[in-house]
Coordinates of C-alpha atoms and ligand atoms in Angstrom, one line a residue:
X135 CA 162.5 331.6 156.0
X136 CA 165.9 332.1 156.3
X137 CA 167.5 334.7 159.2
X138 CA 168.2 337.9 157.3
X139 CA 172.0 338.8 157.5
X140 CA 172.5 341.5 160.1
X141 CA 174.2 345.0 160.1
X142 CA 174.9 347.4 162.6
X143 CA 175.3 351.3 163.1
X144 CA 176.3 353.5 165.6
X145 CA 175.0 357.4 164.9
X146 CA 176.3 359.7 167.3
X147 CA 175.3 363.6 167.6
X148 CA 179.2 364.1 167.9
X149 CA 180.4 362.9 165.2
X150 CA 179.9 365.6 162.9
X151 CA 181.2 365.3 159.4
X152 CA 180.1 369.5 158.4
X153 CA 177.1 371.3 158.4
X154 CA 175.8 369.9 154.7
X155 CA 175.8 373.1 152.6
X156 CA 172.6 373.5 150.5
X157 CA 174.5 373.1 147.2
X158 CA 175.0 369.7 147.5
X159 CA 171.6 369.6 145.7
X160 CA 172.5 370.8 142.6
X161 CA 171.8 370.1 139.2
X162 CA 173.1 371.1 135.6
X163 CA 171.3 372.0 132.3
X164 CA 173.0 372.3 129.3
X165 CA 172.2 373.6 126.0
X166 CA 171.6 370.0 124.9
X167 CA 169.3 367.8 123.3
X168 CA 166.1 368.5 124.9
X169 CA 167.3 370.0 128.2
X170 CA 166.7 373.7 127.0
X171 CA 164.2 373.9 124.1
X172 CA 161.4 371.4 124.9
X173 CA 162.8 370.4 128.4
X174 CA 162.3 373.6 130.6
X175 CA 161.6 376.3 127.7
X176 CA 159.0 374.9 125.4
X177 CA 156.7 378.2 124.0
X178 CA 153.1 376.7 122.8
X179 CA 153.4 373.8 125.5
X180 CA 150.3 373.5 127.1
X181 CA 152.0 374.7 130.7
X182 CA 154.1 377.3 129.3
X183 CA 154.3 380.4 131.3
X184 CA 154.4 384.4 130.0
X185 CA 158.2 383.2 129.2
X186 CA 158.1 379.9 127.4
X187 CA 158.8 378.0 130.7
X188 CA 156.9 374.6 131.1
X189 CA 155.1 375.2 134.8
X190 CA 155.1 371.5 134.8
X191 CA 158.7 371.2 134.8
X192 CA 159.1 373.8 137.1
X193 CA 157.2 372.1 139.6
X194 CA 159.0 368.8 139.4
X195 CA 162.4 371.0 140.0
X196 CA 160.6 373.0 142.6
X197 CA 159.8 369.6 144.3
X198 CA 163.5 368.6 144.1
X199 CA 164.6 371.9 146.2
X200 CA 167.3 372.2 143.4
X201 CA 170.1 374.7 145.2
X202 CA 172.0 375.8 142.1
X203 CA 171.8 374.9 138.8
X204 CA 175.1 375.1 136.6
X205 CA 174.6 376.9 133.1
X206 CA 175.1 377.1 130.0
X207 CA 177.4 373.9 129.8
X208 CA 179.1 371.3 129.9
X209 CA 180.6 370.7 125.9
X210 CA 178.3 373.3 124.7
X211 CA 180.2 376.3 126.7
X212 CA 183.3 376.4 125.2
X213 CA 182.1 376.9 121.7
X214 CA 179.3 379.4 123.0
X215 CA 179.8 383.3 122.3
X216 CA 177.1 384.6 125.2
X217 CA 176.3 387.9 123.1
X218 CA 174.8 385.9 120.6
X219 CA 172.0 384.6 123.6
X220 CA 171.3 388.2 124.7
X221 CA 169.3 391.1 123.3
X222 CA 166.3 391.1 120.8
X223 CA 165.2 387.9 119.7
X224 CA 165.0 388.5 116.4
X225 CA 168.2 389.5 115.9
X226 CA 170.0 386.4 117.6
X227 CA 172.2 384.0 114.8
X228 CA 171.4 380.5 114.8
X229 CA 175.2 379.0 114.6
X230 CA 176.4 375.2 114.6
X231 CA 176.7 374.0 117.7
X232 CA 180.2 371.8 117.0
X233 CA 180.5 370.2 120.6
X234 CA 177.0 367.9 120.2
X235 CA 176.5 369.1 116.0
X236 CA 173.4 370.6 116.7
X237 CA 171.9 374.1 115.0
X238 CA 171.6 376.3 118.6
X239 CA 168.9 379.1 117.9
X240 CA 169.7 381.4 120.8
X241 CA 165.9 381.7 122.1
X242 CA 167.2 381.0 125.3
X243 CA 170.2 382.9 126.9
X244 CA 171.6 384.3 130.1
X245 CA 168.6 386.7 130.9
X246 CA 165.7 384.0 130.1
X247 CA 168.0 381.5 132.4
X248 CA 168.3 383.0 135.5
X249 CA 164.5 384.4 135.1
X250 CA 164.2 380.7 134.7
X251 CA 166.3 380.2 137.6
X252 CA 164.7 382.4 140.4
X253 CA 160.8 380.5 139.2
X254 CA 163.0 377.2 140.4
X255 CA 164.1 378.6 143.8
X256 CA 167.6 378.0 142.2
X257 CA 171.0 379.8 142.2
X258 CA 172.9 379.8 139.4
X259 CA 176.3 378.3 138.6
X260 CA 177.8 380.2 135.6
X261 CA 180.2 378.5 133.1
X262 CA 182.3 380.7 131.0
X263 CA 184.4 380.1 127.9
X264 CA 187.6 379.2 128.0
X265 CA 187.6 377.3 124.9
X266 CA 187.5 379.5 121.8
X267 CA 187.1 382.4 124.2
X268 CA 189.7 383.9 127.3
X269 CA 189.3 386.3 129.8
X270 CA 187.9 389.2 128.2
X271 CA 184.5 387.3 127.2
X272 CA 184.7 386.2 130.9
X273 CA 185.1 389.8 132.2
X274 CA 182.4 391.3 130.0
X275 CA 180.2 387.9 131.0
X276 CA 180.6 389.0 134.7
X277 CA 180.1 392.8 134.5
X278 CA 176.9 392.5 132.0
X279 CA 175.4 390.0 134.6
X280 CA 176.8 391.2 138.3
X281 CA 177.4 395.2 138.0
X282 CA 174.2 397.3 138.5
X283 CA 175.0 400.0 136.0
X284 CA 177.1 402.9 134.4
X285 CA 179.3 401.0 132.2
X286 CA 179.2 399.0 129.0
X287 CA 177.9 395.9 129.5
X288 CA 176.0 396.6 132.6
X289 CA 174.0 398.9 130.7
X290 CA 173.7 397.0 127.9
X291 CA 171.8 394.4 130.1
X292 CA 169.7 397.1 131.5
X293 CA 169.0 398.3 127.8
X294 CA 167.9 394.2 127.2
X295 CA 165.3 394.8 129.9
X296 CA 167.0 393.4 132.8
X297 CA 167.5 396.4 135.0
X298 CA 168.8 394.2 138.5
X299 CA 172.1 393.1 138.1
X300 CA 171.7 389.0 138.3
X301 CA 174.0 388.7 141.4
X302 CA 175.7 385.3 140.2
X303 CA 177.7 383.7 142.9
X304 CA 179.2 380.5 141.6
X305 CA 181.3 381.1 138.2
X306 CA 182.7 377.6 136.6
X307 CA 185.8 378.6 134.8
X308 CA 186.1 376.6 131.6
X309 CA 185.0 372.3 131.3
X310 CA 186.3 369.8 130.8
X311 CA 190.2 371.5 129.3
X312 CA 191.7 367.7 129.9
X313 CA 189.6 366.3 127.3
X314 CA 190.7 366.0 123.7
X315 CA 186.4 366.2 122.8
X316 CA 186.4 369.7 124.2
X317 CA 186.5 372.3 121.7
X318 CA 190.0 373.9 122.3
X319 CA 191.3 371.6 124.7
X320 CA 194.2 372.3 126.9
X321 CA 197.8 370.9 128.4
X322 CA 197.5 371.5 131.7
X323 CA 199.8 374.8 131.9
X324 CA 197.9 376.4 129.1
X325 CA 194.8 375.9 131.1
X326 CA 196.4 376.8 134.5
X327 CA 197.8 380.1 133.4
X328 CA 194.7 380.7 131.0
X329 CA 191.8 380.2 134.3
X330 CA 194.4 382.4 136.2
X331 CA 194.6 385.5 134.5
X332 CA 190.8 384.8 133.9
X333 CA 190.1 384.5 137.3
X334 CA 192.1 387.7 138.2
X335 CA 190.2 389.4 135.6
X336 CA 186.6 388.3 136.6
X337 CA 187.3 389.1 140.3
X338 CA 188.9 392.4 140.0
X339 CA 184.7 393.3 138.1
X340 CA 182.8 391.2 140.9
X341 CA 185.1 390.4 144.5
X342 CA 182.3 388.6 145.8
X343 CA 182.2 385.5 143.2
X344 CA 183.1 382.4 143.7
X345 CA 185.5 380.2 141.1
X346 CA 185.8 376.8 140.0
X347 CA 188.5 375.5 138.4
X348 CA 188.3 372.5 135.9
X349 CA 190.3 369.2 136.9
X350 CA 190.3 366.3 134.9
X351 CA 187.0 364.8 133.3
X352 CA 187.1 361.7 134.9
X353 CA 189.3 359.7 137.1
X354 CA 190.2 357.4 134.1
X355 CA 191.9 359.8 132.7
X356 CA 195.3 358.7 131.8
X357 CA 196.3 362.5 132.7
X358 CA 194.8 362.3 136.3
X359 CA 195.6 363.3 138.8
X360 CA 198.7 365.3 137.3
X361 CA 196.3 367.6 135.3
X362 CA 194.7 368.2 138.4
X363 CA 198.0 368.9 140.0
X364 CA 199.7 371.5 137.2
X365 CA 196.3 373.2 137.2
X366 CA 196.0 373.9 140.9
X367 CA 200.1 375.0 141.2
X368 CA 198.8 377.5 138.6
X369 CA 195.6 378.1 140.6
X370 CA 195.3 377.4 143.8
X371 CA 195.6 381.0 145.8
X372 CA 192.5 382.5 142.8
X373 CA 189.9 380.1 143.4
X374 CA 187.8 378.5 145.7
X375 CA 187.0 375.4 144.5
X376 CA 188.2 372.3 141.6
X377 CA 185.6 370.6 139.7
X378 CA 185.2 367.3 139.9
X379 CA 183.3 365.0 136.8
X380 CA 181.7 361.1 137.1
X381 CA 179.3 359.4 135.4
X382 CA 179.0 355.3 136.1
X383 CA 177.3 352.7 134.2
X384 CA 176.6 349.2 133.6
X385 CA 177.3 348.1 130.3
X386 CA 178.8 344.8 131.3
X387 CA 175.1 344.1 132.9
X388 CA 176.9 342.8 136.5
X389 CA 174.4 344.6 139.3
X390 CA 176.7 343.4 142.6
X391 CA 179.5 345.0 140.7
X392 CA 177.6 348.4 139.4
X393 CA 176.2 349.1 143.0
X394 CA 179.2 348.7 143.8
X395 CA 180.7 351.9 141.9
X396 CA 180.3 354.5 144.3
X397 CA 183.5 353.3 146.1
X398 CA 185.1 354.4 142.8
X399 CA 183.4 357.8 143.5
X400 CA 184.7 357.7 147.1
X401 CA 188.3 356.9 146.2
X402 CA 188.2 359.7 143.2
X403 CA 186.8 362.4 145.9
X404 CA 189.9 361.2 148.3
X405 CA 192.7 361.7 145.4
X406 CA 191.4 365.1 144.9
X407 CA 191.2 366.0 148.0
X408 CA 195.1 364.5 148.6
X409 CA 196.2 366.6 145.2
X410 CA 194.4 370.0 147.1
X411 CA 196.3 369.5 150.3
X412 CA 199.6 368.6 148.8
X413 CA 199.3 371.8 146.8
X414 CA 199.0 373.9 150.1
X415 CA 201.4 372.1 151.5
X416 CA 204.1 373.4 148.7
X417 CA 202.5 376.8 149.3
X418 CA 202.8 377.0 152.2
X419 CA 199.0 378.2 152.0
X420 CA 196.7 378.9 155.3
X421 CA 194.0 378.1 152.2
X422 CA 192.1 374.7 152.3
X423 CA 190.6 374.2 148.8
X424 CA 187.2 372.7 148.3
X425 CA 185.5 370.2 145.9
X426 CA 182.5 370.8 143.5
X427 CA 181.6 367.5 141.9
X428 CA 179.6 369.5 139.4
X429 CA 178.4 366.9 137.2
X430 CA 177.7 363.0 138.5
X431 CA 175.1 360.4 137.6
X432 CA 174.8 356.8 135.8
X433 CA 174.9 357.5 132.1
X434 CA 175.4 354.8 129.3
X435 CA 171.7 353.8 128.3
X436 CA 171.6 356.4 125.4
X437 CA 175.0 356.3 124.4
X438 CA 174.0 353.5 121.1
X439 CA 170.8 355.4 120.1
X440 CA 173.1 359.0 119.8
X441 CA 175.7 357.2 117.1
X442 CA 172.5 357.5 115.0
X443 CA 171.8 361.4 115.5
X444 CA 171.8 362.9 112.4
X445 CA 173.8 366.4 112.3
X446 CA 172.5 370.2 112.4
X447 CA 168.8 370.1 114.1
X448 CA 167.4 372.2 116.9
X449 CA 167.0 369.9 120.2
X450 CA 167.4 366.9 118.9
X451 CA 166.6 363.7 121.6
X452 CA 169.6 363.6 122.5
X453 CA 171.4 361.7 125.7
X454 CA 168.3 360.8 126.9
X455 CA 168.9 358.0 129.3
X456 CA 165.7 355.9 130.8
X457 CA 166.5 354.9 134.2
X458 CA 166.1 351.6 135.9
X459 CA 165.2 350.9 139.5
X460 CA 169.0 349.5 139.7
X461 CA 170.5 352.9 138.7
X462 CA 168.2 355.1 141.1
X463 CA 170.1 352.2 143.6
X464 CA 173.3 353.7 142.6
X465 CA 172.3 357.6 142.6
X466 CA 171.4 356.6 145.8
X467 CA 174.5 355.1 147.3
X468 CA 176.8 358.2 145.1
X469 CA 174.4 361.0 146.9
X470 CA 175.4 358.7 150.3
X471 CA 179.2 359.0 149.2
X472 CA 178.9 363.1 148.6
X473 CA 177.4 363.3 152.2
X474 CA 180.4 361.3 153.6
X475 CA 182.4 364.0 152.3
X476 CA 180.1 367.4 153.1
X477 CA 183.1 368.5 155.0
X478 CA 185.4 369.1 151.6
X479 CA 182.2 368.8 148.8
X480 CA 180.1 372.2 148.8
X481 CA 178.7 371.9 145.6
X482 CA 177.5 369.3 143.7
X483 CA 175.0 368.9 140.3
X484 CA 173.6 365.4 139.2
X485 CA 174.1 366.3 135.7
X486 CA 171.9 366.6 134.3
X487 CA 167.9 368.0 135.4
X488 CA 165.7 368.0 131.8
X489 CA 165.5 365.4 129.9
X490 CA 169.4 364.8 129.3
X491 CA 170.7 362.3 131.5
X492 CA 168.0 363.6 133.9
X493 CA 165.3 363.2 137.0
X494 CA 162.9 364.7 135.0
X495 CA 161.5 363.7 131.5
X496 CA 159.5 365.2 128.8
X497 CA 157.5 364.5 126.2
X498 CA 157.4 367.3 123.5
X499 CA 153.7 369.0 123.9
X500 CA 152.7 366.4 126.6
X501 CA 154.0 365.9 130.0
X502 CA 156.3 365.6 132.0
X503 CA 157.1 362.3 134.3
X504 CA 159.6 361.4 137.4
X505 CA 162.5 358.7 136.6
X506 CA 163.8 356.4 139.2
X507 CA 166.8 358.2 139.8
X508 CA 164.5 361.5 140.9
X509 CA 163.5 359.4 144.3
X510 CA 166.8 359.3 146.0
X511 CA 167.8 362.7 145.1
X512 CA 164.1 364.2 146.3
X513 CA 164.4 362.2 149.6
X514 CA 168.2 363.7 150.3
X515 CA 167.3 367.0 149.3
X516 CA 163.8 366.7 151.5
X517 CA 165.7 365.5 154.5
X518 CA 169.7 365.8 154.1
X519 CA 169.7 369.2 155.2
X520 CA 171.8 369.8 158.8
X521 CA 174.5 368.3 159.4
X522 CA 176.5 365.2 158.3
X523 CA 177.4 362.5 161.0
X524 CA 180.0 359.9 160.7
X525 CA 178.4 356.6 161.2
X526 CA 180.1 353.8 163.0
X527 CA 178.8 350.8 160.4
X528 CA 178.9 347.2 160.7
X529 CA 178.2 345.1 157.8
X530 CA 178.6 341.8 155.5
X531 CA 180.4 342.6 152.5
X532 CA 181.1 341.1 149.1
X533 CA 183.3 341.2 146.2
X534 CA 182.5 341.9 142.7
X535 CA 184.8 342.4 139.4
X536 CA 186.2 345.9 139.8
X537 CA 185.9 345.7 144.1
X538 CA 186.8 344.0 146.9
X539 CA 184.9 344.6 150.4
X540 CA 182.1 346.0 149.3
X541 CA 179.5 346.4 152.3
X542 CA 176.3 345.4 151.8
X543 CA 175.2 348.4 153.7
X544 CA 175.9 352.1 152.4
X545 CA 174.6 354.8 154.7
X546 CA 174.5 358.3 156.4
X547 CA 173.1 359.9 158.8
X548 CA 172.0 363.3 158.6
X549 CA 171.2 365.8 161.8
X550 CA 168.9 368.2 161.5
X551 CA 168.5 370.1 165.2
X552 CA 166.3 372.9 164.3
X553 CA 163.3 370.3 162.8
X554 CA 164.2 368.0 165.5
X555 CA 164.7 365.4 163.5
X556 CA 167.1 362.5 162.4
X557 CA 167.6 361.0 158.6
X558 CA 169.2 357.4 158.0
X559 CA 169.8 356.8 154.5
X560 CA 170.5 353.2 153.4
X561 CA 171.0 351.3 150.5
X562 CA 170.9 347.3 150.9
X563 CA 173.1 346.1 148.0
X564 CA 172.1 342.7 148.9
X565 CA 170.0 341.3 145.7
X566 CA 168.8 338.1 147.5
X567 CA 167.8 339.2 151.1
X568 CA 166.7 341.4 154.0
X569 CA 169.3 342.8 155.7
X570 CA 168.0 343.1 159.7
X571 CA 169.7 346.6 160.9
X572 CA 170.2 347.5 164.5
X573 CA 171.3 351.1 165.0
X574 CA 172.1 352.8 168.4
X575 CA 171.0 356.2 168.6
X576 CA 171.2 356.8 172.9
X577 CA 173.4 359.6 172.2
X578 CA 169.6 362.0 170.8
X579 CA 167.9 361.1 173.8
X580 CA 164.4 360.1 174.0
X581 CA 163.4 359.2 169.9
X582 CA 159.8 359.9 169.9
X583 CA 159.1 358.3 166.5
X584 CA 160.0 356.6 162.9
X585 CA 158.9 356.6 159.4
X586 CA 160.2 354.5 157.2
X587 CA 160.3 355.1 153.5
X588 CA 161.2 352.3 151.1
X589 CA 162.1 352.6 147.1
X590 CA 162.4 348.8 146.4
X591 CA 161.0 346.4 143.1
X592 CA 161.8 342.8 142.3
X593 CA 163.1 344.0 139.0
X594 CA 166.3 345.9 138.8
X595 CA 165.3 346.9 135.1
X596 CA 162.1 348.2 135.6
X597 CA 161.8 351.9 134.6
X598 CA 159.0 354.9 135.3
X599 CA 157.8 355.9 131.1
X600 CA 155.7 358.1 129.9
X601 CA 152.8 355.5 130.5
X602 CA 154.0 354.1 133.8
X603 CA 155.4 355.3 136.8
X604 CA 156.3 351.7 138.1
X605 CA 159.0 353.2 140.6
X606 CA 157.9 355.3 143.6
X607 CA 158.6 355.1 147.1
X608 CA 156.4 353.6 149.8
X609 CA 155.9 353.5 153.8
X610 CA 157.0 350.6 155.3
X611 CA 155.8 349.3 158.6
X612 CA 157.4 347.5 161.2
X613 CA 160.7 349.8 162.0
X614 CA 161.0 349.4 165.6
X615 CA 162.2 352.1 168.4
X616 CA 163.3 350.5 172.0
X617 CA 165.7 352.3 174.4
X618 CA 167.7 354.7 171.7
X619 CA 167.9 351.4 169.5
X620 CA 166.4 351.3 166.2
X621 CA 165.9 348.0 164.3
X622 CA 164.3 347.9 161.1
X623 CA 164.4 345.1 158.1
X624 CA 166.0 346.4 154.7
X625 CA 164.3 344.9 151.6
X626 CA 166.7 343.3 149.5
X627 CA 167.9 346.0 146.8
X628 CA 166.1 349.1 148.5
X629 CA 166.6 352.5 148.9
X630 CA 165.6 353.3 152.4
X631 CA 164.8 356.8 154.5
X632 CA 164.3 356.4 158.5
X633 CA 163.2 359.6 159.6
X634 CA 163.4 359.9 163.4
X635 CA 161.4 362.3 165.6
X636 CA 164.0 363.8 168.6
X637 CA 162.5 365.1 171.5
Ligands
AHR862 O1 176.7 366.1 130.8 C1 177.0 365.8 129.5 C2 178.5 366.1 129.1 O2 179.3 365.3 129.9 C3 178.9 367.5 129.4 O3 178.7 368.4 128.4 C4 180.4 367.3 129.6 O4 181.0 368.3 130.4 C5 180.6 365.9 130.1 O5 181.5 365.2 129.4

């Protein structure tokens, strides 16, 4: 057998990144397809709970350790009049839904989400309307859900049944304004003055929230990065973070190149990041803006089928993307690429969690199953929690058709003191062969064990179904620990997880 190609890594305790904040595991349902009604709401399922809730979904999420989960959209919010969600059921409209040209019933609104929310363990990230809608929806929005009572709209929710005030933290202002699909799109002034005065107006009801204005939609935007940059002049001293939106895929079936596509996250996160800081700069701002990639994942399997969506149903299967081994490969090496930058990204959802674009699938009245993609994010969100280190990493690399330099190895390390314990998380990009990885760990001291968990398959297409859950991780032997050096053999095309035991 040939010698494996060879790659090293120095992981330091010192070399901290940020503490990794707990919303990098977030996620995003939208009133969509099948994410709401027959994804985690689906009344007569077999699992259905006093509210409509599948328990069997709720499980899989629960099992994720989902942070925060952004709500209601996506396309869908600015089109959406949140009255019509709340109140008694039988009096909620069934409208068009004009941003996927769907009928939405209302059976599921603000109240029955973040009930939903709290059965996950999960925050919620609000989105409000700036599309059809302006500030005082978004006011109303906040004070019906945050204030405890005595006025208009917090009693109104109290008078639903909902006497706690909700306590939402994370408030998305608008999506997507750059984009000529949204409904009501925006020039970038119009949007910057328009999230401003709503952001006043929200945090003058609730001082405690957080806000997140919209940049562009993607980086291919031929508007980016100067949306981005008229937006934040506009913005910059009324919120606390700018959104950030990716989705990758691989319709020109070239694997080197798609695993390769996290580097395009990577240099997307940096522009952001230089648009933030030039903006204090000018400011003159003590301020240091922060990043919410609120919606990322590989998406382009369903984008043929939905051409051939007919118009005006209820939940239609809609966006519903089976994932291949080589796309949980990628989530992999994008969830590596958001840890690289924990110091600036605090919040981020893989868009999205149900059935649309998702971790989790359903089947209407039968069950629910775990796609590829759901590994990677269960084993970062298991074990990614303490804080980021910047690796020192040696490695082959390769070119493809969009990169050059691409490293064969994509890692992180994550610290996490209190559990005594040390996460490596690697992707081998390398479709032919091992890659033999020596890391130096001295500075933690006496290591006292590993485990090594491998997501790997000799077919990049193969894909967990109803029927078969081909994809799902295993232990591997043979990692070896030898005076604060690790050495351990990556499969070829593998998601890998070294857990180390500190003393
Ligand atoms: O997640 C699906 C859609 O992608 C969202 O509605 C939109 O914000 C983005 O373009």
């Amino acid at each position: 057998m040939a010698d494996a190609k060879t790659a090293t890594l120095i992981v330091d305790k010192d070399f901290i990144i940020s503490e990794v904040d707990p919303r990098l595991y977030g996620s995003f349902v939208e009133h969509l397809g099948r994410a709401v009604y027959g994804g985690i709401y689906e009344k007569g399922h077999p699992t259905a709970d006093e509210d409509g809730f599948r328990r069997d979904v709720l499980d899989l999420v629960r099992e994720l350790r989902v942070s925060i989960v952004r709500y209601p959209g996506g396309n869908f919010v600015s089109g959406y009049n949140w009255e019509d969600g709340v109140g008694p059921l039988e009096k909620r409209p069934r409208k068009l839904e004009l941003a996927w040209r769907t009928i939405e019933p209302n059976w599921v609104g603000v109240n029955e989400f973040a009930r939903w929310a709290v059965k996950a363990g999960a925050a919620v990230n609000m989105s409000v309307n700036l599309g059809t809608r302006g500030p005082e929806e978004a006011r109303a929005l906040v004070e019906y859900c945050n204030h405890p009572s005595g006025s208009y709209w917090s009693d109104l929710r109290v008078s639903h049944g909902q006497k706690e005030p909700h306590g939402i933290k994370v408030w998305c202002l608008g999506n997507e304004m750059d984009g000529p699909w949204q409904i009501c799109h925006k020039t970038p002034a119009e949007y910057g003055r328009a999230a401003q005065e709503t952001a006043k107006v929200m945090r003058w009801v609730d001082p405690g929230i957080e806000l997140v204005v919209c940049g562009s939609s993607h980086p291919r935007m031929p508007t980016f990065p100067d949306y981005d940059a008229t937006v934040l002049d506009h913005v910059y001293d009324h919120v606390n973070y700018i959104s950030l939106h990716s989705y990758y895929g691989n319709t020109e079936n070239d694997t080197a190149n798609f695993l390769a596509k996290s580097l395009e996250m990577d240099s997307y996160i940096r522009s952001v990041i230089a648009a933030c800081d030039l903006t204090r700069a000018r400011k003159r701002s003590r301020k240091t803006l922060n990043l919410s990639f609120d919606e990322w994942n590989v998406w382009y399997h369903s984008h043929e089928a939905d051409r051939k969506i007919a118009p005006w149903t209820i939940a239609p299967s809609q966006v519903e993307d089976t994932y291949t081994f080589e796309d949980a490969l990628v989530v992999g090496c994008l969830i590596i690429t958001l840890l690289k930058h924990s110091d600036r990204v605090k919040v981020a959802c893989i868009a999205q969690l149900v059935n649309v674009i998702a971790p989790i699938m359903t089947a209407t009245g039968g069950p629910a199953w775990r796609q590829t993609i759901f590994y990677p994010f269960l084993h970062a969100s298991s074990f990614g929690r303490g804080v980021a280190l910047q690796t020192i990493a040696s490695s082959p690399r390769y070119d493809s058709r969009d990169f050059t330099d691409v490293p064969l190895l994509e890692s992180v390390a994550v610290h996490n003191a209190e559990r005594g314990e040390l996460a490596i998380f690697a992707v081998n990009r390398d479709q032919e062969g091992e890659l033999a990885l020596s890391c130096d760990l001295r500075s933690f001291g006496t290591l006292t064990g590993v485990i090594h968990t491998v997501l790997d398959s000799r077919n990049p297409k193969a894909a967990n179904t109803q029927g078969s859950q081909n994809i799902k991780p295993r232990e591997a032997a043979g990692a070896k620990l030898e005076k604060g050096r690790l050495s351990v053999r990556l499969p070829p095309l593998s998601w890998n997880v070294l857990r180390l035991s500190l003393q």
